[in-house]
Coordinates of C-alpha atoms (C1' of nucleotides) in Angstrom, one line a residue:
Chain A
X25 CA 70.8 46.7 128.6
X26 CA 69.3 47.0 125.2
X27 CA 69.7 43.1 124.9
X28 CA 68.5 41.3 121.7
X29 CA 69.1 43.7 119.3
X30 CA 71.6 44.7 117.1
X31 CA 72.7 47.7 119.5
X32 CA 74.1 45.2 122.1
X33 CA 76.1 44.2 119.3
X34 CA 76.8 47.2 117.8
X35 CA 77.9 49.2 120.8
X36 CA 80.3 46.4 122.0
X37 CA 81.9 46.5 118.3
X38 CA 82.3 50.4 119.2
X39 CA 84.1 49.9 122.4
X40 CA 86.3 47.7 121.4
X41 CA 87.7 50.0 119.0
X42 CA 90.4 52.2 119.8
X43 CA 88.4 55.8 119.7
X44 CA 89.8 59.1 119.0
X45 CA 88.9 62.6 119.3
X46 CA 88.5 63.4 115.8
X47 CA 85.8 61.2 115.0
X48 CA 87.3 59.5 112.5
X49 CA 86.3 56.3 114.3
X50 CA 83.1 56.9 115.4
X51 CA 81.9 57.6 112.2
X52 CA 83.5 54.6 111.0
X53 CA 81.9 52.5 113.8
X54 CA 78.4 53.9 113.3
X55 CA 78.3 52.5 110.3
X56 CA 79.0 49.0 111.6
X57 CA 75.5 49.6 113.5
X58 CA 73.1 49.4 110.7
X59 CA 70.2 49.2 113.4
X60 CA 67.4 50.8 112.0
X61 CA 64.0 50.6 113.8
X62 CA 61.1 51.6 111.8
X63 CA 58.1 52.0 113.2
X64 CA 56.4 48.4 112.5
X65 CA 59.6 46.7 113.8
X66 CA 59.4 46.9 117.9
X67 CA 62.5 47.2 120.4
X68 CA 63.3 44.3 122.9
X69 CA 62.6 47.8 124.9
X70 CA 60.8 51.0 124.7
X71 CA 61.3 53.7 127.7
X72 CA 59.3 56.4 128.3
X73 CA 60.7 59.0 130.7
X74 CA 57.7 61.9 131.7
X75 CA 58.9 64.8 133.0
X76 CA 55.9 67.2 134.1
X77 CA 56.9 71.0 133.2
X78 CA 58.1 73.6 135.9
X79 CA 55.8 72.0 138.0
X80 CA 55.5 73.6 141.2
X81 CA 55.3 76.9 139.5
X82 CA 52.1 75.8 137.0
X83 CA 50.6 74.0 139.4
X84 CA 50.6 77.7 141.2
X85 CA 50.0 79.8 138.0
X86 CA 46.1 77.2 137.5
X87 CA 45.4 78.7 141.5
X88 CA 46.5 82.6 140.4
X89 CA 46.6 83.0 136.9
X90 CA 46.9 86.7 137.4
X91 CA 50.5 85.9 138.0
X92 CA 51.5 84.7 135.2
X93 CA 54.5 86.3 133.2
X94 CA 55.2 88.1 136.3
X95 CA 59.1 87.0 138.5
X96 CA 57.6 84.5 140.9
X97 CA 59.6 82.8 143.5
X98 CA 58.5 79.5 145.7
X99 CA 60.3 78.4 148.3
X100 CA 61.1 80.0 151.7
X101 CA 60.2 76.5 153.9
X102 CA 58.1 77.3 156.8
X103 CA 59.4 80.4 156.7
X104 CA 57.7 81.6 154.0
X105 CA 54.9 84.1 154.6
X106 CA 51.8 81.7 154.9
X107 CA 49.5 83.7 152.8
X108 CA 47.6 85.7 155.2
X109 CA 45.6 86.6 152.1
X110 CA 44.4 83.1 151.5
X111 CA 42.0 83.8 154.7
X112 CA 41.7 87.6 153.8
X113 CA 40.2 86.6 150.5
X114 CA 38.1 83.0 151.7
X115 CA 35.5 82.7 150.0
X116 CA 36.2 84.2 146.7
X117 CA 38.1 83.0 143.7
X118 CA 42.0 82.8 144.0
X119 CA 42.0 84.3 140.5
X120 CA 40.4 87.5 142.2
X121 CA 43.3 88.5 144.4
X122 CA 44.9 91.7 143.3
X123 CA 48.7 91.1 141.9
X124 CA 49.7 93.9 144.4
X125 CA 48.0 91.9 147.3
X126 CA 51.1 89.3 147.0
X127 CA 54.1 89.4 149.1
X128 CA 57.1 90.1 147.6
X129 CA 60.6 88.9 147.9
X130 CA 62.4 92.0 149.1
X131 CA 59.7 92.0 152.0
X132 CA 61.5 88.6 153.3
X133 CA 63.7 87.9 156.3
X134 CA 65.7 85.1 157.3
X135 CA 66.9 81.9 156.4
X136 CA 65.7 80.1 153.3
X137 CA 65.8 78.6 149.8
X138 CA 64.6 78.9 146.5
X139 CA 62.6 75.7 145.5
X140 CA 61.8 77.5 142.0
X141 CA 61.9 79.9 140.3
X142 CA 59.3 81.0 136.7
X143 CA 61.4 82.4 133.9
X144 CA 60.8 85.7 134.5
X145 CA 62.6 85.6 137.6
X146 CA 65.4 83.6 136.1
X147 CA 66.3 86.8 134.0
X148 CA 67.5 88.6 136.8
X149 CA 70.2 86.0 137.6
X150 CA 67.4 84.0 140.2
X151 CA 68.0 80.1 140.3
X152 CA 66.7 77.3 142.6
X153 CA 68.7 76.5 145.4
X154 CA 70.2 80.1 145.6
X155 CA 68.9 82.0 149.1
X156 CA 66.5 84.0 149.4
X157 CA 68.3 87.1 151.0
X158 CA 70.5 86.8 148.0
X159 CA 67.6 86.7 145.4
X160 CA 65.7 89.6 147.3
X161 CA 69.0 91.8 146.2
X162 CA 68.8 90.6 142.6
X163 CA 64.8 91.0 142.3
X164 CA 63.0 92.6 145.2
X165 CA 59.8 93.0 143.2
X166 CA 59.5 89.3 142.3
X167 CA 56.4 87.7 144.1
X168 CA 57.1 85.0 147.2
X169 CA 54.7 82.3 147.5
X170 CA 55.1 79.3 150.3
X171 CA 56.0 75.7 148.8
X172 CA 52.3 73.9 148.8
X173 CA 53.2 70.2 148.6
X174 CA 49.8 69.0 149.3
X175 CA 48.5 70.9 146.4
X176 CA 51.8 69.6 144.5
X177 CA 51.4 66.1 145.6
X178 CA 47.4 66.1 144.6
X179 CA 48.6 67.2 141.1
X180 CA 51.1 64.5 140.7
X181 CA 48.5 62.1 142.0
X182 CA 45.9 63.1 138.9
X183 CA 48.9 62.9 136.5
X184 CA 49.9 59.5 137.5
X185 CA 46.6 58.1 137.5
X186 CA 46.2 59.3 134.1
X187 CA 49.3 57.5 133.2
X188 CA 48.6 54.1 134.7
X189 CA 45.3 54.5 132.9
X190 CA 47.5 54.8 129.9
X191 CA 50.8 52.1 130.6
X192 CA 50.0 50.0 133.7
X193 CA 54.1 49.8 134.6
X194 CA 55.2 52.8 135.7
X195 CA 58.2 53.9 138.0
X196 CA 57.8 56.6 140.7
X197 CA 60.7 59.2 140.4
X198 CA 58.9 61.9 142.5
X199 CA 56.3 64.4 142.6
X200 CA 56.9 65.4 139.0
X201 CA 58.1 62.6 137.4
X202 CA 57.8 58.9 136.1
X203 CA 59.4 56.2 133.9
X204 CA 56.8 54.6 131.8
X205 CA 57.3 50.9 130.0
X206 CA 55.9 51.5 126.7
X207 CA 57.4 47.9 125.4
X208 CA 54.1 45.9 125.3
X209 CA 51.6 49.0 125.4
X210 CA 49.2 48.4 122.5
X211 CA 50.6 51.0 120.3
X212 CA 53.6 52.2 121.8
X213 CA 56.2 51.7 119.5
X214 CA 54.2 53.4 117.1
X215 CA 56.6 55.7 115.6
X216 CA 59.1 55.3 118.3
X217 CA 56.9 55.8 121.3
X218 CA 55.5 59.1 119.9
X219 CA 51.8 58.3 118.8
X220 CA 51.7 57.3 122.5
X221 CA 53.7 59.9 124.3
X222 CA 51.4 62.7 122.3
X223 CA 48.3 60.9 123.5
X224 CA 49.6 60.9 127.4
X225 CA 50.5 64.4 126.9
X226 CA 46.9 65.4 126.0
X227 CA 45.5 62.8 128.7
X228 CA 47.5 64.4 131.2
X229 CA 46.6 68.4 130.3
X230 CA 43.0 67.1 130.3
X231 CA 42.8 66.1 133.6
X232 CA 45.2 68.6 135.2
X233 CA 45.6 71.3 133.2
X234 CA 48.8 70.9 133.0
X235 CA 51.7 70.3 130.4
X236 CA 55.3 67.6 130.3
X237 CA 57.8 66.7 128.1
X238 CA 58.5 63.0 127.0
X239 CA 61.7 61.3 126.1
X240 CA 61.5 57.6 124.7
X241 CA 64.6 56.0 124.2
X242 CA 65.9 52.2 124.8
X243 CA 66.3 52.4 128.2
X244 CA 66.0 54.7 131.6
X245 CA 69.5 56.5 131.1
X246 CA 68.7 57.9 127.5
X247 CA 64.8 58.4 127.8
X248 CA 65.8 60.7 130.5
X249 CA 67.9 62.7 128.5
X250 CA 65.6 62.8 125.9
X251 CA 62.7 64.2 127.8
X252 CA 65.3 67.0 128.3
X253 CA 65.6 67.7 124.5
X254 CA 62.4 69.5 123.6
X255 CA 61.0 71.8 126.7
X256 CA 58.0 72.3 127.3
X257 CA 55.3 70.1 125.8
X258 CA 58.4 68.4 123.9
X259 CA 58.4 64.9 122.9
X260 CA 61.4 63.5 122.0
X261 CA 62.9 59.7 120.5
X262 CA 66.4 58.5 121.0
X263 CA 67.2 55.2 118.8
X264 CA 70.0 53.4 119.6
X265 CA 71.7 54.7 116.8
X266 CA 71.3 58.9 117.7
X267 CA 73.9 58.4 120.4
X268 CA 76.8 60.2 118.5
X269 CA 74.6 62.5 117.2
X270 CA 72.1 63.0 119.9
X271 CA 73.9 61.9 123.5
X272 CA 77.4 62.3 122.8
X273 CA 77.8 66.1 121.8
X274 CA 76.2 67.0 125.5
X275 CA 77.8 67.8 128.5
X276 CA 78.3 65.1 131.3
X277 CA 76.8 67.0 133.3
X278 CA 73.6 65.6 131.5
X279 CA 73.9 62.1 132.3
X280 CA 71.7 61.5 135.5
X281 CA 74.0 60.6 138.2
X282 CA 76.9 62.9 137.5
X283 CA 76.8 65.6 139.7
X284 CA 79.2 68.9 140.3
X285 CA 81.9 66.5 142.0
X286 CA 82.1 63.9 138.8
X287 CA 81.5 67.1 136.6
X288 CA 84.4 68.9 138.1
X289 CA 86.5 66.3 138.2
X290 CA 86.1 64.9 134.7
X291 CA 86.9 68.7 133.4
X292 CA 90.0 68.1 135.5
X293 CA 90.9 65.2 133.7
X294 CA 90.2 67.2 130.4
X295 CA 86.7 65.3 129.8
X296 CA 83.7 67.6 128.9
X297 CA 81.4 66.2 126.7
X298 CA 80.1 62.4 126.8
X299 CA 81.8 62.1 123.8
X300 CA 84.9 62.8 125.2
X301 CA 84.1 60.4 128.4
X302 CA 83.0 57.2 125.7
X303 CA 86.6 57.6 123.9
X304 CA 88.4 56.9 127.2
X305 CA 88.8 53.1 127.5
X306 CA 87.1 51.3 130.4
X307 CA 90.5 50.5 132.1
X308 CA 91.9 54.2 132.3
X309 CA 88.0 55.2 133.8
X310 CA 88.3 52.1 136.3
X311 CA 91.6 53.7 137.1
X312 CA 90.6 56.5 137.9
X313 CA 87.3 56.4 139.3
X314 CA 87.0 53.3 141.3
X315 CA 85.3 49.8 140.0
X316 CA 81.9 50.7 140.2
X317 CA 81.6 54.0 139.9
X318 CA 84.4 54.0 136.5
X319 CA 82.0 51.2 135.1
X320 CA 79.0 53.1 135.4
X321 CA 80.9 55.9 134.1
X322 CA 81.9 53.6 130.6
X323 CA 78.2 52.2 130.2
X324 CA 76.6 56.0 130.3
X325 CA 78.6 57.4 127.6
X326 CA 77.8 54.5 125.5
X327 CA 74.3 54.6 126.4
X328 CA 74.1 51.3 127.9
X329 CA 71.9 50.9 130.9
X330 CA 69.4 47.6 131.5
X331 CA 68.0 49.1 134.9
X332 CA 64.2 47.7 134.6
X333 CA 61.4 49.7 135.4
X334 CA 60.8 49.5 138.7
X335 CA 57.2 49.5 139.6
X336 CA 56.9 49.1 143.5
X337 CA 59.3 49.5 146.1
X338 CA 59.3 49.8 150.0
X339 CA 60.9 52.7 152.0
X340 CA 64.7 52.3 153.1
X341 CA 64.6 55.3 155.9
X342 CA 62.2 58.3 157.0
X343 CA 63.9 61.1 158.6
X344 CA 62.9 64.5 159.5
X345 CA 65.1 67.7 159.9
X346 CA 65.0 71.4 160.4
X347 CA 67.2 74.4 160.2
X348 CA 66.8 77.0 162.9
X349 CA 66.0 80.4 162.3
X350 CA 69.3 81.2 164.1
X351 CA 72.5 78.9 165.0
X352 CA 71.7 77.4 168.8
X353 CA 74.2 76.2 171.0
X354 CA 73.9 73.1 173.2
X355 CA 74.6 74.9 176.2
X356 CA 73.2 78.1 175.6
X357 CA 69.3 77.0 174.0
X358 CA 69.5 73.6 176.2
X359 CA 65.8 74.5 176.2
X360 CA 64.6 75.2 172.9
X361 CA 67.5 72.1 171.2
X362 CA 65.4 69.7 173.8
X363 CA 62.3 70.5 172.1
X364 CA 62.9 70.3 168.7
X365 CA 64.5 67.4 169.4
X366 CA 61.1 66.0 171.0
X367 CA 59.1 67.0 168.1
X368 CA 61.5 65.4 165.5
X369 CA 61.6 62.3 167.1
X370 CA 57.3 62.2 167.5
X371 CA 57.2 63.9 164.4
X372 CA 58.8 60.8 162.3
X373 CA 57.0 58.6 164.9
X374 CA 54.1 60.0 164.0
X375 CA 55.1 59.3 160.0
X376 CA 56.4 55.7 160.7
X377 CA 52.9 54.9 162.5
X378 CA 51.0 56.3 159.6
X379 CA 52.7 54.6 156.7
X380 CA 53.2 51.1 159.1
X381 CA 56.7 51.1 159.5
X382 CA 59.2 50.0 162.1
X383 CA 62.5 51.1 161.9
X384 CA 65.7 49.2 163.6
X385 CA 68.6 52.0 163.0
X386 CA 67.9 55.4 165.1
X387 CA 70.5 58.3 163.5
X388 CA 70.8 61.8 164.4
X389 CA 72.1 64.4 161.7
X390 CA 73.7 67.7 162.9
X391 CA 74.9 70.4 160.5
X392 CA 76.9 72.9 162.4
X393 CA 77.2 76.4 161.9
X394 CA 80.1 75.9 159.3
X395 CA 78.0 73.7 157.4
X396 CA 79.9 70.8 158.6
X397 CA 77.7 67.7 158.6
X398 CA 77.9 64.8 161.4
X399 CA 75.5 61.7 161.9
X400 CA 75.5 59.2 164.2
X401 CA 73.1 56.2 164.4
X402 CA 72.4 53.4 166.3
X403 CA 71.1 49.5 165.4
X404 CA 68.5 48.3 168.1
X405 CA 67.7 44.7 168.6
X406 CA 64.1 45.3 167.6
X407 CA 62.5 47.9 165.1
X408 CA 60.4 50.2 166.6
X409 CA 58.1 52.8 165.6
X410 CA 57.0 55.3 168.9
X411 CA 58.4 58.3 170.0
X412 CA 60.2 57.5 173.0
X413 CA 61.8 54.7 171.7
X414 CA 63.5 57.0 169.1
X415 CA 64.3 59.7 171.5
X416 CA 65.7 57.2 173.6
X417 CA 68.0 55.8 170.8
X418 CA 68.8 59.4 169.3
X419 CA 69.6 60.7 172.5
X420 CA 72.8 57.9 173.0
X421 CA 73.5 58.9 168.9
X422 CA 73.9 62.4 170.4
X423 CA 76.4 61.9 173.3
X424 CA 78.6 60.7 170.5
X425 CA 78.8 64.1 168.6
X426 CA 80.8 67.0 169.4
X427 CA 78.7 69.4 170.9
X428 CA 81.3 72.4 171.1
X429 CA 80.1 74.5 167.7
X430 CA 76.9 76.0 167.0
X431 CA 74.2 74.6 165.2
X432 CA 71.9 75.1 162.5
X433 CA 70.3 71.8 161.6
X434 CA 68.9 68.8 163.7
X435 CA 67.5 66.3 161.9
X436 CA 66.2 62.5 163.1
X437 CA 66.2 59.4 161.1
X438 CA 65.0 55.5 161.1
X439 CA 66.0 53.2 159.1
X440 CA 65.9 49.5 158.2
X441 CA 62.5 49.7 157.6
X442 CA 60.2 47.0 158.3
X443 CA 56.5 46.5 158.2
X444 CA 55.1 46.7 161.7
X445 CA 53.1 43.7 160.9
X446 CA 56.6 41.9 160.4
X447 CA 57.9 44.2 163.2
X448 CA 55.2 42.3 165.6
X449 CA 56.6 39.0 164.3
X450 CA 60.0 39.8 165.4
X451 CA 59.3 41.1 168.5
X452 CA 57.6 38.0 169.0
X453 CA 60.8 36.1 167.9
X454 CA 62.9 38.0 170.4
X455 CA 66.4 39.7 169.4
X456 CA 68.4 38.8 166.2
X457 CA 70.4 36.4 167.1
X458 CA 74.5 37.5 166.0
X459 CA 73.7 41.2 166.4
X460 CA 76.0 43.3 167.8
X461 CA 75.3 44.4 171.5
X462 CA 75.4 47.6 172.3
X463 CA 75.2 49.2 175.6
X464 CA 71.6 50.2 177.2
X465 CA 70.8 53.1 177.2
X466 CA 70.1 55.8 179.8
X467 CA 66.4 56.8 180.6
X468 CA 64.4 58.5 179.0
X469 CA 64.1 61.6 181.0
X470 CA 68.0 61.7 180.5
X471 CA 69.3 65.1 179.3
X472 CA 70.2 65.7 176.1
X473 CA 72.3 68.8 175.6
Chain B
dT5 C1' 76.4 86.4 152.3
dC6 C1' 74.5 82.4 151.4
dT7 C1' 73.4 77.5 151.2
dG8 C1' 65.8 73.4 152.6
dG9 C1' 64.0 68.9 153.3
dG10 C1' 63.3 64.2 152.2
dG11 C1' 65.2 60.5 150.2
dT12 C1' 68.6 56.5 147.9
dC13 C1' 72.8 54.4 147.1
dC14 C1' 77.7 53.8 147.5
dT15 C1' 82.4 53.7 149.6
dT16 C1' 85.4 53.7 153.4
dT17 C1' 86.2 53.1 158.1
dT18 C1' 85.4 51.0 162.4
dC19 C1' 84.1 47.5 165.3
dC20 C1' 83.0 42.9 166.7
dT21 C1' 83.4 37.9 166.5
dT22 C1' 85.7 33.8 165.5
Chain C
dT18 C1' 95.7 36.9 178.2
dC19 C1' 97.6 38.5 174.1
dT20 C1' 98.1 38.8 169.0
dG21 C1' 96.8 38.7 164.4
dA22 C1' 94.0 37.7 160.4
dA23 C1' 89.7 37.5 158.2
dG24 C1' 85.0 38.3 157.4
dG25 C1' 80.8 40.6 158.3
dA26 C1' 77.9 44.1 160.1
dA27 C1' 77.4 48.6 161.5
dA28 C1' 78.6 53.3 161.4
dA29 C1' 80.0 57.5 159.0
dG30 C1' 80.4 60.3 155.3
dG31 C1' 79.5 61.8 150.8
dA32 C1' 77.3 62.2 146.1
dC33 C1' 73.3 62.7 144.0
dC34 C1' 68.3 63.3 143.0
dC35 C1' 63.7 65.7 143.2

DNA sequence: TCTGGGGTCCTTTTCCTT
DNA sequence: TCTGAAGGAAAAGGACCC
């Protein structure tokens, strides 16, 4: 919430009023706000959201700048051809592989994803997400590298560091990106946030080489947006009082958290910009999008959002999943299901042991061949954290799934996360007492498919 | 013709206990 | 033993994000 100040105040006076399309009102209202915020007068709050630029593909482009400008696609999974060149060429600098050396797209078989795509690609109608068979026929000639998270992950590493040097409370958002409390940073309200956003941004190239956009803004919701405003290298301050002028004219679309399903059904309902969402009252969005989710709705479009930033947090659930090369069928790859199955489970066994956690709730995820998804999971008495513990419990989540269609996707899952340290304590303790009892289950040398 | 993998959070339904 | 209500936990699905 952006307490204290007079936008608290001066967005309720705004939705209380009765809003319509032409403005008339909003104009009106804004001028009830009167919040100005010069530079020497500091917010109750000062987000920073950091938003590193078309990450993957830069952090590519510093190991071969010789592809720069070219169309270059990453993605592909484990699919993607591991560059053979990479051995072919040990020894001698990246930068000295010859562009023609590189495999290219239209060389590609089977089943895969584009994680990104450079802007040269995205001319030829290339976008992330879209398969690769399908962006081999738009751009055969673009260049296919495999996804490199350990590279990715060292990069966001640096850049983080950097920026805990900088602001020590920072929120984790993901390999690329970060919330940043500029509030109490010596310095980082200075003209809105940007004397400090400008100095993170040449920290950060510095040390990595690499280049981000900012957004500072009152709170998570808007700085997000903002950092949108001005790629790349853009820095970018939302006040309280832009939000006709800055927030409201976008799309929903751009408000983190709707998705194509609110999207599409807010166009629906005749509701495209944010604009057009803040002029419906609260009621008729409660109405028609639940409690929660119609509330949330409301406080977005009027920029409202008192989320803190959130600078530790423990796992909920570690999973791992793979699609197969080609739809199996229980019956007919008994075998091969059995063994991926095996690996997932000692796979995320092997992840729980390494991170310490214990998990109490065992799931299975199946996408069939018609991209239908099913899970099932199971609550144990105890967490656990080894192989055949989860194999055991997945394997009863499995006899509860129809089996009948093909399948393209088997994943495993544990959740309810606990330490193992804490795990040892209640293992000690003996079994929760009120929990549900389920029945035993079968050996583990029981078959599966 | 296609549509990855690893997460979080929320809602609805189902199941269990009292 | 059956029935029904209520509350809570677990299960299932879905939306969304990076």
């Amino acid at each position: 919430m952006l307490e204290g100040a007079g936008f608290a105040d001066w967005s309720l006076s705004l939705s209380q009023g009765c809003l319509c399309r032409s403005g008339q009102r909003l104009v009106a209202a804004s001028t009830i706000a009167g919040v100005t915020d010069s530079a020497e007068t500091p917010l109750p709050r000062r987000i920073a959201h950091l938003d590193m630029d078309a990450f993957y593909a830069s952090v590519e482009l510093l190991r071969y700048p010789q592809l720069k400008g070219l169309p270059l696609v990453i993605g592909g999974g484990r699919r993607a051809p591991d560059n053979a060149l990479l051995q072919r060429y040990a020894g001698q600098p990246l930068s000295a592989i010859p562009v023609a050396e590189f495999p290219l797209l239209k060389d590609y078989t089977g089943r895969g994803v584009i994680t990104t795509a450079t802007y040269a690609a995205r001319q030829f109608g290339i976008g992330s997400a879209m398969g690769l068979m399908k962006a081999a026929r738009l751009c055969p000639q673009a260049i296919l590298l495999p996804v490199d998270f350990a590279e990715y992950r060292r990069y966001s590493r640096l850049f983080k560091e950097v920026v805990l040097s900088m602001a020590p409370l920072m929120e984790d958002r993901g390999v690329d990106e970060v919330y940043i409390d500029f509030t109490d940073v010596p310095g980082g309200q200075r003209q809105g946030g940007r004397s400090l956003a400008r100095l993170m941004q040449g920290a950060i190239a510095d040390a990595t080489g690499l280049s981000c956009s900012i957004g500072v803004a009152p709170n998570k919701l808007l700085a997000k947006m903002a950092s949108e405003f001005n790629k790349p290298q853009g820095i970018s301050i939302v006040q309280a009082d832009d939000l006709q002028a800055l927030i409201w004219p976008l799309a929903c679309r751009k408000i983190n958290g709707i998705g194509p399903k609110s999207e599409a059904k807010l166009q629906a309902l005749g509701i495209e910009t944010i604009a057009d969402l803040a002029a419906r009252p609260r009621a008729w969005l409660l109405q028609h999008f639940g409690k929660s989710h119609g509330a949330w709705l409301h406080e977005a479009a009027w920029g409202r959002d008192d989320r803190p930033v959130v600078t530790e947090s423990e796992p909920v659930s570690m999973s791992r999943e793979t699609t197969f090369e080609r739809d199996l069928h229980a019956r007919e790859d008994r075998e091969e299901l059995g063994a991926v199955f095996t690996a997932l489970c000692e796979q995320v066994a092997a992840d729980l042991q390494r991170k310490g956690y214990s998990g109490r709730t065992i799931g299975i995820k199946l996408r069939y061949a018609d991209f239908k998804t099913a899970t099932r999971d199971i609550t144990l008495e105890l967490p656990v954290a080894d192989a055949a513990a989860i194999r055991l419990a997945a394997g009863q989540c499995l006899k509860r799934v129809p089996l009948a269609q093909r399948l393209r996707l088997l994943g495993v899952r544990v959740g309810a996360l606990v330490r193992s340290g804490d795990a040892q304590a209640l293992l000690a303790q003996g079994p929760r007492p009120g929990t549900r009892q389920r029945p035993v289950a079968d050996p583990y040398t029981a078959p599966l498919f």
